[in-house]
One Martini backbone bead per residue (centre of mass of N, CA, C, O) as a GRO file, in nm:
protein
  391
    1UNK     BB    1  -3.509  -2.153   0.524
    2UNK     BB    2  -3.553  -2.189   0.850
    3UNK     BB    3  -3.648  -2.053   1.140
    4UNK     BB    4  -3.412  -2.148   1.321
    5UNK     BB    5  -3.187  -2.063   1.111
    6UNK     BB    6  -3.267  -1.745   1.148
    7UNK     BB    7  -3.207  -1.716   1.413
    8UNK     BB    8  -2.922  -1.811   1.440
    9UNK     BB    9  -2.833  -1.575   1.287
   10UNK     BB   10  -2.908  -1.351   1.446
   11UNK     BB   11  -2.746  -1.453   1.702
   12UNK     BB   12  -2.479  -1.406   1.570
   13UNK     BB   13  -2.507  -1.100   1.521
   14UNK     BB   14  -2.601  -1.028   1.825
   15UNK     BB   15  -2.519  -1.210   2.024
   16UNK     BB   16  -2.533  -1.328   2.350
   17UNK     BB   17  -2.717  -1.094   2.454
   18UNK     BB   18  -2.967  -1.234   2.270
   19UNK     BB   19  -3.064  -1.522   2.376
   20UNK     BB   20  -3.303  -1.469   2.556
   21UNK     BB   21  -3.487  -1.333   2.347
   22UNK     BB   22  -3.469  -1.541   2.101
   23UNK     BB   23  -3.541  -1.821   2.264
   24UNK     BB   24  -3.856  -1.796   2.268
   25UNK     BB   25  -3.863  -1.894   1.969
   26UNK     BB   26  -3.745  -2.209   2.056
   27UNK     BB   27  -3.838  -2.306   2.351
   28UNK     BB   28  -3.615  -2.142   2.500
   29UNK     BB   29  -3.328  -1.968   2.662
   30UNK     BB   30  -3.172  -2.061   2.406
   31UNK     BB   31  -2.996  -2.060   2.098
   32UNK     BB   32  -2.941  -2.320   1.898
   33UNK     BB   33  -2.596  -2.437   1.815
   34UNK     BB   34  -2.397  -2.541   1.642
   35UNK     BB   35  -2.045  -2.630   1.622
   36UNK     BB   36  -1.982  -2.395   1.417
   37UNK     BB   37  -2.143  -2.157   1.528
   38UNK     BB   38  -2.002  -2.172   1.802
   39UNK     BB   39  -1.713  -2.102   1.696
   40UNK     BB   40  -1.792  -1.832   1.594
   41UNK     BB   41  -1.905  -1.699   1.817
   42UNK     BB   42  -1.658  -1.717   2.011
   43UNK     BB   43  -1.465  -1.558   1.813
   44UNK     BB   44  -1.626  -1.294   1.804
   45UNK     BB   45  -1.667  -1.230   2.100
   46UNK     BB   46  -1.369  -1.189   2.182
   47UNK     BB   47  -1.427  -0.884   2.041
   48UNK     BB   48  -1.757  -0.791   2.054
   49UNK     BB   49  -1.798  -0.867   2.327
   50UNK     BB   50  -1.896  -0.711   2.646
   51UNK     BB   51  -1.776  -0.966   2.859
   52UNK     BB   52  -1.535  -1.108   2.697
   53UNK     BB   53  -1.232  -1.300   2.820
   54UNK     BB   54  -1.079  -1.499   2.614
   55UNK     BB   55  -0.809  -1.324   2.572
   56UNK     BB   56  -0.751  -1.327   2.905
   57UNK     BB   57  -0.691  -1.589   2.929
   58UNK     BB   58  -0.381  -1.745   3.048
   59UNK     BB   59  -0.206  -1.573   3.164
   60UNK     BB   60   0.083  -1.454   3.174
   61UNK     BB   61   0.323  -1.231   3.197
   62UNK     BB   62   0.158  -0.987   3.265
   63UNK     BB   63  -0.130  -0.827   3.081
   64UNK     BB   64  -0.137  -1.045   2.864
   65UNK     BB   65  -0.223  -1.267   2.646
   66UNK     BB   66  -0.186  -1.595   2.559
   67UNK     BB   67  -0.010  -1.729   2.279
   68UNK     BB   68  -0.222  -1.977   2.269
   69UNK     BB   69  -0.479  -1.829   2.251
   70UNK     BB   70  -0.437  -1.667   2.013
   71UNK     BB   71  -0.370  -1.855   1.820
   72UNK     BB   72  -0.628  -2.018   1.813
   73UNK     BB   73  -0.788  -1.798   1.736
   74UNK     BB   74  -0.639  -1.733   1.461
   75UNK     BB   75  -0.714  -2.029   1.349
   76UNK     BB   76  -1.001  -1.997   1.347
   77UNK     BB   77  -1.042  -1.743   1.188
   78UNK     BB   78  -0.932  -1.867   0.914
   79UNK     BB   79  -1.128  -2.114   0.893
   80UNK     BB   80  -1.426  -1.936   0.888
   81UNK     BB   81  -1.282  -1.709   0.706
   82UNK     BB   82  -1.207  -1.486   0.487
   83UNK     BB   83  -0.969  -1.289   0.435
   84UNK     BB   84  -1.100  -1.010   0.453
   85UNK     BB   85  -1.241  -1.062   0.725
   86UNK     BB   86  -0.974  -1.136   0.884
   87UNK     BB   87  -0.855  -0.854   0.874
   88UNK     BB   88  -1.056  -0.706   1.006
   89UNK     BB   89  -1.061  -0.864   1.285
   90UNK     BB   90  -0.750  -0.811   1.345
   91UNK     BB   91  -0.760  -0.503   1.368
   92UNK     BB   92  -0.972  -0.507   1.607
   93UNK     BB   93  -0.800  -0.639   1.819
   94UNK     BB   94  -0.594  -0.421   1.819
   95UNK     BB   95  -0.794  -0.206   1.929
   96UNK     BB   96  -0.977  -0.341   2.142
   97UNK     BB   97  -0.739  -0.544   2.281
   98UNK     BB   98  -0.436  -0.463   2.246
   99UNK     BB   99  -0.276  -0.691   2.022
  100UNK     BB  100   0.037  -0.636   1.998
  101UNK     BB  101   0.139  -0.950   2.059
  102UNK     BB  102   0.125  -1.016   1.763
  103UNK     BB  103   0.406  -0.896   1.703
  104UNK     BB  104   0.587  -1.054   1.918
  105UNK     BB  105   0.512  -1.386   1.812
  106UNK     BB  106   0.624  -1.572   1.578
  107UNK     BB  107   0.378  -1.807   1.580
  108UNK     BB  108   0.152  -1.578   1.533
  109UNK     BB  109   0.261  -1.473   1.241
  110UNK     BB  110   0.184  -1.727   1.075
  111UNK     BB  111  -0.145  -1.649   1.108
  112UNK     BB  112  -0.130  -1.359   0.968
  113UNK     BB  113  -0.264  -1.196   0.759
  114UNK     BB  114  -0.194  -1.027   0.480
  115UNK     BB  115  -0.166  -0.666   0.573
  116UNK     BB  116  -0.124  -0.329   0.536
  117UNK     BB  117  -0.182  -0.227   0.813
  118UNK     BB  118   0.003  -0.418   0.962
  119UNK     BB  119   0.259  -0.348   0.846
  120UNK     BB  120   0.254  -0.043   0.954
  121UNK     BB  121   0.275  -0.155   1.248
  122UNK     BB  122   0.556  -0.274   1.225
  123UNK     BB  123   0.702  -0.024   1.137
  124UNK     BB  124   0.650   0.149   1.397
  125UNK     BB  125   0.734  -0.126   1.593
  126UNK     BB  126   1.028  -0.240   1.539
  127UNK     BB  127   1.193  -0.136   1.784
  128UNK     BB  128   1.009  -0.355   1.976
  129UNK     BB  129   1.088  -0.616   1.853
  130UNK     BB  130   1.203  -0.904   1.923
  131UNK     BB  131   1.447  -1.088   1.809
  132UNK     BB  132   1.287  -1.365   1.756
  133UNK     BB  133   1.066  -1.197   1.546
  134UNK     BB  134   1.230  -1.049   1.311
  135UNK     BB  135   1.203  -1.258   1.078
  136UNK     BB  136   0.879  -1.303   1.106
  137UNK     BB  137   0.845  -0.993   1.007
  138UNK     BB  138   1.007  -0.995   0.744
  139UNK     BB  139   0.813  -1.239   0.609
  140UNK     BB  140   0.555  -1.080   0.629
  141UNK     BB  141   0.657  -0.845   0.462
  142UNK     BB  142   0.710  -1.007   0.205
  143UNK     BB  143   0.438  -1.097   0.128
  144UNK     BB  144   0.340  -0.817   0.061
  145UNK     BB  145   0.554  -0.741  -0.150
  146UNK     BB  146   0.520  -0.974  -0.326
  147UNK     BB  147   0.220  -0.903  -0.429
  148UNK     BB  148   0.270  -0.611  -0.531
  149UNK     BB  149   0.503  -0.683  -0.718
  150UNK     BB  150   0.313  -0.881  -0.896
  151UNK     BB  151   0.121  -0.625  -0.974
  152UNK     BB  152   0.347  -0.404  -1.078
  153UNK     BB  153   0.624  -0.445  -1.220
  154UNK     BB  154   0.536  -0.485  -1.527
  155UNK     BB  155   0.384  -0.215  -1.563
  156UNK     BB  156   0.632  -0.023  -1.469
  157UNK     BB  157   0.822  -0.098  -1.693
  158UNK     BB  158   0.658  -0.081  -1.936
  159UNK     BB  159   0.563   0.232  -1.891
  160UNK     BB  160   0.873   0.319  -1.934
  161UNK     BB  161   0.948   0.208  -2.195
  162UNK     BB  162   0.694   0.341  -2.353
  163UNK     BB  163   0.781   0.651  -2.278
  164UNK     BB  164   1.090   0.666  -2.383
  165UNK     BB  165   0.991   0.442  -2.657
  166UNK     BB  166   0.749   0.522  -2.872
  167UNK     BB  167   0.899   0.456  -3.193
  168UNK     BB  168   1.095   0.239  -3.143
  169UNK     BB  169   1.199  -0.077  -3.263
  170UNK     BB  170   1.244  -0.427  -3.182
  171UNK     BB  171   1.342  -0.787  -3.230
  172UNK     BB  172   1.360  -0.796  -2.915
  173UNK     BB  173   1.235  -0.995  -2.693
  174UNK     BB  174   0.999  -0.854  -2.450
  175UNK     BB  175   0.759  -0.832  -2.200
  176UNK     BB  176   0.812  -0.524  -2.098
  177UNK     BB  177   0.837  -0.416  -2.432
  178UNK     BB  178   0.535  -0.412  -2.539
  179UNK     BB  179   0.365  -0.311  -2.808
  180UNK     BB  180   0.008  -0.310  -2.787
  181UNK     BB  181  -0.097  -0.109  -2.968
  182UNK     BB  182   0.052  -0.185  -3.240
  183UNK     BB  183   0.002  -0.493  -3.244
  184UNK     BB  184  -0.312  -0.465  -3.249
  185UNK     BB  185  -0.333  -0.290  -3.509
  186UNK     BB  186  -0.148  -0.507  -3.698
  187UNK     BB  187  -0.374  -0.754  -3.593
  188UNK     BB  188  -0.693  -0.698  -3.686
  189UNK     BB  189  -0.691  -0.905  -3.934
  190UNK     BB  190  -0.647  -1.159  -3.716
  191UNK     BB  191  -0.952  -1.211  -3.640
  192UNK     BB  192  -1.133  -1.459  -3.454
  193UNK     BB  193  -1.463  -1.554  -3.441
  194UNK     BB  194  -1.439  -1.814  -3.313
  195UNK     BB  195  -1.236  -1.717  -3.043
  196UNK     BB  196  -1.248  -1.405  -2.981
  197UNK     BB  197  -0.955  -1.335  -3.116
  198UNK     BB  198  -0.638  -1.229  -3.151
  199UNK     BB  199  -0.397  -1.349  -3.382
  200UNK     BB  200  -0.068  -1.313  -3.407
  201UNK     BB  201   0.202  -1.272  -3.607
  202UNK     BB  202   0.315  -1.023  -3.483
  203UNK     BB  203   0.543  -0.865  -3.258
  204UNK     BB  204   0.631  -0.567  -3.088
  205UNK     BB  205   0.908  -0.392  -2.965
  206UNK     BB  206   1.081  -0.197  -2.775
  207UNK     BB  207   1.366  -0.006  -2.761
  208UNK     BB  208   1.592  -0.026  -2.519
  209UNK     BB  209   1.830   0.127  -2.695
  210UNK     BB  210   1.721   0.395  -2.715
  211UNK     BB  211   1.809   0.719  -2.764
  212UNK     BB  212   1.800   0.857  -2.449
  213UNK     BB  213   1.761   1.042  -2.180
  214UNK     BB  214   1.816   1.007  -1.891
  215UNK     BB  215   1.628   0.960  -1.593
  216UNK     BB  216   1.524   1.121  -1.276
  217UNK     BB  217   1.372   0.950  -1.005
  218UNK     BB  218   1.220   1.129  -0.724
  219UNK     BB  219   1.141   1.010  -0.377
  220UNK     BB  220   0.979   1.196  -0.146
  221UNK     BB  221   0.912   1.060   0.187
  222UNK     BB  222   0.691   1.066   0.418
  223UNK     BB  223   0.736   0.925   0.782
  224UNK     BB  224   0.477   0.968   0.916
  225UNK     BB  225   0.267   0.771   1.091
  226UNK     BB  226   0.007   0.828   0.831
  227UNK     BB  227   0.222   0.681   0.582
  228UNK     BB  228   0.233   0.365   0.553
  229UNK     BB  229   0.123   0.293   0.254
  230UNK     BB  230   0.287   0.487   0.102
  231UNK     BB  231   0.574   0.371   0.191
  232UNK     BB  232   0.540   0.098   0.053
  233UNK     BB  233   0.455   0.167  -0.249
  234UNK     BB  234   0.728   0.339  -0.291
  235UNK     BB  235   0.925   0.131  -0.239
  236UNK     BB  236   0.860  -0.058  -0.470
  237UNK     BB  237   0.895   0.137  -0.695
  238UNK     BB  238   1.192   0.191  -0.652
  239UNK     BB  239   1.282  -0.114  -0.673
  240UNK     BB  240   1.203  -0.134  -0.987
  241UNK     BB  241   1.345   0.105  -1.110
  242UNK     BB  242   1.648   0.015  -0.999
  243UNK     BB  243   1.654  -0.218  -1.226
  244UNK     BB  244   1.666   0.013  -1.447
  245UNK     BB  245   1.872   0.134  -1.712
  246UNK     BB  246   1.683   0.406  -1.801
  247UNK     BB  247   1.699   0.489  -1.492
  248UNK     BB  248   1.712   0.694  -1.203
  249UNK     BB  249   1.710   0.650  -0.853
  250UNK     BB  250   1.564   0.810  -0.567
  251UNK     BB  251   1.524   0.782  -0.195
  252UNK     BB  252   1.359   0.986   0.035
  253UNK     BB  253   1.342   1.050   0.369
  254UNK     BB  254   1.111   1.195   0.632
  255UNK     BB  255   1.064   1.474   0.868
  256UNK     BB  256   1.295   1.677   1.034
  257UNK     BB  257   1.481   1.460   0.884
  258UNK     BB  258   1.719   1.296   0.656
  259UNK     BB  259   1.708   1.004   0.411
  260UNK     BB  260   1.905   0.825   0.213
  261UNK     BB  261   1.775   0.495   0.048
  262UNK     BB  262   1.892   0.410  -0.206
  263UNK     BB  263   2.093   0.157  -0.125
  264UNK     BB  264   1.816  -0.009  -0.042
  265UNK     BB  265   1.689  -0.094  -0.370
  266UNK     BB  266   1.753  -0.423  -0.356
  267UNK     BB  267   1.563  -0.432  -0.081
  268UNK     BB  268   1.232  -0.373   0.016
  269UNK     BB  269   1.246  -0.459   0.294
  270UNK     BB  270   1.493  -0.286   0.398
  271UNK     BB  271   1.387  -0.035   0.297
  272UNK     BB  272   1.131  -0.046   0.528
  273UNK     BB  273   1.317  -0.037   0.768
  274UNK     BB  274   1.477   0.237   0.716
  275UNK     BB  275   1.245   0.366   0.823
  276UNK     BB  276   1.113   0.633   1.065
  277UNK     BB  277   0.837   0.643   1.207
  278UNK     BB  278   0.754   0.941   1.285
  279UNK     BB  279   0.714   1.272   1.393
  280UNK     BB  280   0.757   1.523   1.217
  281UNK     BB  281   0.768   1.792   0.963
  282UNK     BB  282   1.035   1.911   0.708
  283UNK     BB  283   0.985   1.962   0.388
  284UNK     BB  284   1.169   2.177   0.289
  285UNK     BB  285   1.430   2.027   0.382
  286UNK     BB  286   1.404   1.804   0.156
  287UNK     BB  287   1.384   1.971  -0.093
  288UNK     BB  288   1.674   2.093  -0.060
  289UNK     BB  289   1.807   1.807  -0.099
  290UNK     BB  290   1.671   1.721  -0.373
  291UNK     BB  291   1.808   1.948  -0.538
  292UNK     BB  292   2.106   1.799  -0.540
  293UNK     BB  293   2.017   1.586  -0.730
  294UNK     BB  294   1.993   1.773  -0.965
  295UNK     BB  295   2.122   1.753  -1.338
  296UNK     BB  296   1.841   1.744  -1.513
  297UNK     BB  297   1.567   1.887  -1.496
  298UNK     BB  298   1.405   1.779  -1.781
  299UNK     BB  299   1.513   1.481  -1.656
  300UNK     BB  300   1.312   1.518  -1.394
  301UNK     BB  301   1.107   1.330  -1.155
  302UNK     BB  302   0.907   1.455  -0.887
  303UNK     BB  303   0.806   1.310  -0.586
  304UNK     BB  304   0.572   1.413  -0.349
  305UNK     BB  305   0.485   1.202  -0.039
  306UNK     BB  306   0.211   1.359   0.131
  307UNK     BB  307   0.015   1.545   0.372
  308UNK     BB  308   0.107   1.849   0.407
  309UNK     BB  309   0.195   1.847   0.729
  310UNK     BB  310   0.354   2.142   0.824
  311UNK     BB  311   0.594   2.221   1.080
  312UNK     BB  312   0.727   2.432   0.939
  313UNK     BB  313   0.748   2.633   0.628
  314UNK     BB  314   0.510   2.677   0.399
  315UNK     BB  315   0.651   2.881   0.235
  316UNK     BB  316   0.910   2.733   0.193
  317UNK     BB  317   0.752   2.496   0.051
  318UNK     BB  318   0.662   2.644  -0.182
  319UNK     BB  319   0.931   2.783  -0.287
  320UNK     BB  320   1.078   2.496  -0.361
  321UNK     BB  321   0.860   2.405  -0.556
  322UNK     BB  322   0.900   2.655  -0.759
  323UNK     BB  323   1.184   2.598  -0.823
  324UNK     BB  324   1.187   2.328  -0.954
  325UNK     BB  325   0.986   2.383  -1.170
  326UNK     BB  326   1.141   2.629  -1.306
  327UNK     BB  327   1.391   2.435  -1.352
  328UNK     BB  328   1.210   2.192  -1.517
  329UNK     BB  329   1.076   2.012  -1.332
  330UNK     BB  330   0.880   1.731  -1.256
  331UNK     BB  331   0.612   1.813  -1.030
  332UNK     BB  332   0.455   1.567  -0.791
  333UNK     BB  333   0.174   1.538  -0.559
  334UNK     BB  334   0.125   1.283  -0.329
  335UNK     BB  335  -0.128   1.176  -0.147
  336UNK     BB  336  -0.277   1.056   0.133
  337UNK     BB  337  -0.402   0.747   0.216
  338UNK     BB  338  -0.690   0.606   0.342
  339UNK     BB  339  -0.929   0.434   0.440
  340UNK     BB  340  -1.115   0.386   0.128
  341UNK     BB  341  -0.931   0.610  -0.059
  342UNK     BB  342  -0.913   0.870   0.080
  343UNK     BB  343  -0.783   1.178   0.078
  344UNK     BB  344  -0.516   1.335   0.292
  345UNK     BB  345  -0.475   1.674   0.403
  346UNK     BB  346  -0.340   1.996   0.372
  347UNK     BB  347  -0.555   2.221   0.216
  348UNK     BB  348  -0.371   2.488   0.239
  349UNK     BB  349  -0.118   2.360   0.087
  350UNK     BB  350  -0.248   2.232  -0.148
  351UNK     BB  351  -0.352   2.505  -0.274
  352UNK     BB  352  -0.068   2.649  -0.303
  353UNK     BB  353   0.071   2.392  -0.493
  354UNK     BB  354  -0.182   2.418  -0.706
  355UNK     BB  355  -0.102   2.740  -0.774
  356UNK     BB  356   0.163   2.614  -0.957
  357UNK     BB  357   0.072   2.406  -1.120
  358UNK     BB  358   0.086   2.150  -0.940
  359UNK     BB  359   0.024   1.834  -0.912
  360UNK     BB  360  -0.235   1.734  -0.693
  361UNK     BB  361  -0.291   1.396  -0.567
  362UNK     BB  362  -0.435   1.094  -0.538
  363UNK     BB  363  -0.322   0.748  -0.573
  364UNK     BB  364  -0.386   0.451  -0.672
  365UNK     BB  365  -0.176   0.196  -0.727
  366UNK     BB  366  -0.290   0.071  -0.997
  367UNK     BB  367  -0.202   0.387  -1.131
  368UNK     BB  368   0.094   0.420  -1.137
  369UNK     BB  369   0.200   0.328  -1.417
  370UNK     BB  370   0.038   0.551  -1.540
  371UNK     BB  371   0.148   0.782  -1.427
  372UNK     BB  372   0.453   0.744  -1.489
  373UNK     BB  373   0.415   0.757  -1.801
  374UNK     BB  374   0.271   1.040  -1.822
  375UNK     BB  375   0.505   1.190  -1.696
  376UNK     BB  376   0.721   1.114  -1.898
  377UNK     BB  377   0.554   1.243  -2.149
  378UNK     BB  378   0.416   1.509  -2.041
  379UNK     BB  379   0.138   1.497  -1.959
  380UNK     BB  380  -0.172   1.552  -1.883
  381UNK     BB  381  -0.298   1.528  -1.505
  382UNK     BB  382  -0.602   1.617  -1.468
  383UNK     BB  383  -0.748   1.337  -1.466
  384UNK     BB  384  -0.599   1.259  -1.192
  385UNK     BB  385  -0.682   1.507  -1.013
  386UNK     BB  386  -0.992   1.462  -1.021
  387UNK     BB  387  -0.976   1.141  -0.896
  388UNK     BB  388  -0.744   1.233  -0.650
  389UNK     BB  389  -0.953   1.352  -0.480
  390UNK     BB  390  -1.171   1.449  -0.237
  391UNK     BB  391  -1.527   1.373  -0.199
   0.00000   0.00000   0.00000
């Protein structure tokens, strides 16, 4: 890398304000940038420049920047940077420039990179989205749902099947019912040193028809404004489980009121738009409702998904969890996860719940299938709890 290239790179890092200081190294008053570097500089300065008003130019009615200006800026952003960088800058645009107009114009939504944080903003502002943009908003949410569904669907189905039918095998092939552990063990003799892999002569499948008591999985989801990511993953998990005949699934949303959203589990996008994010939190009230859904406690798996920031009675909340546990229900509290994967929650309430020997931790999305299988097998979840608390 030449000296001029190094100076140009520093100029892009430090922004337009560094032009005069760095220009002296180039024998002039400004650092020369090529066409691509100038475009990068303009695109980033629109968000991070101290006195840049690029996104304020061409204003239409009201105080917001015009759609063509934002649309062009988004197009440049996606052309110049990888998807991870695009997502970071998009979110900074929302925070620094107040560009909630991004969510209101259908032509702009088409340029937004799919992102969980942005999806959470959509859900919070869904009642403010104009009619002309609602279909584009649904399509944007669907992109994210499809991506997560692709990641989790087969794993969750396989986890449930393997947990409920641990011993019985079937000659009927099913990708989601493969008993990988047994199949690998029985085919170790067929390891090919040339290929470095096992070539199975036979694959064993769990018997989907094995007689087991049908489990009821209840997801009780806090819909306060801080729970966006958790709501998205909970909804997708509920919709995946709802397609399985071996379990019965209920999903309940709550703030200070209760909404049973189970009838919406045929479509994860419909389910997500059924949530009403924001408001207070009455966890005890939701637990009281969920108790009415329990018909066979010994075959009921109950997830409370919340940051445990209780507006109602903390003592009442803890007592309801005690009642569920003592009735035989398998109770797990999944804590909210903030950016960076750290758990955040009301520590006093979490300590009171943990004092009941109820697992209380945050679980990264990629471990949900593993957690589900372990819970259905009634395994010790101490390992999850140790890695799922705030560090």
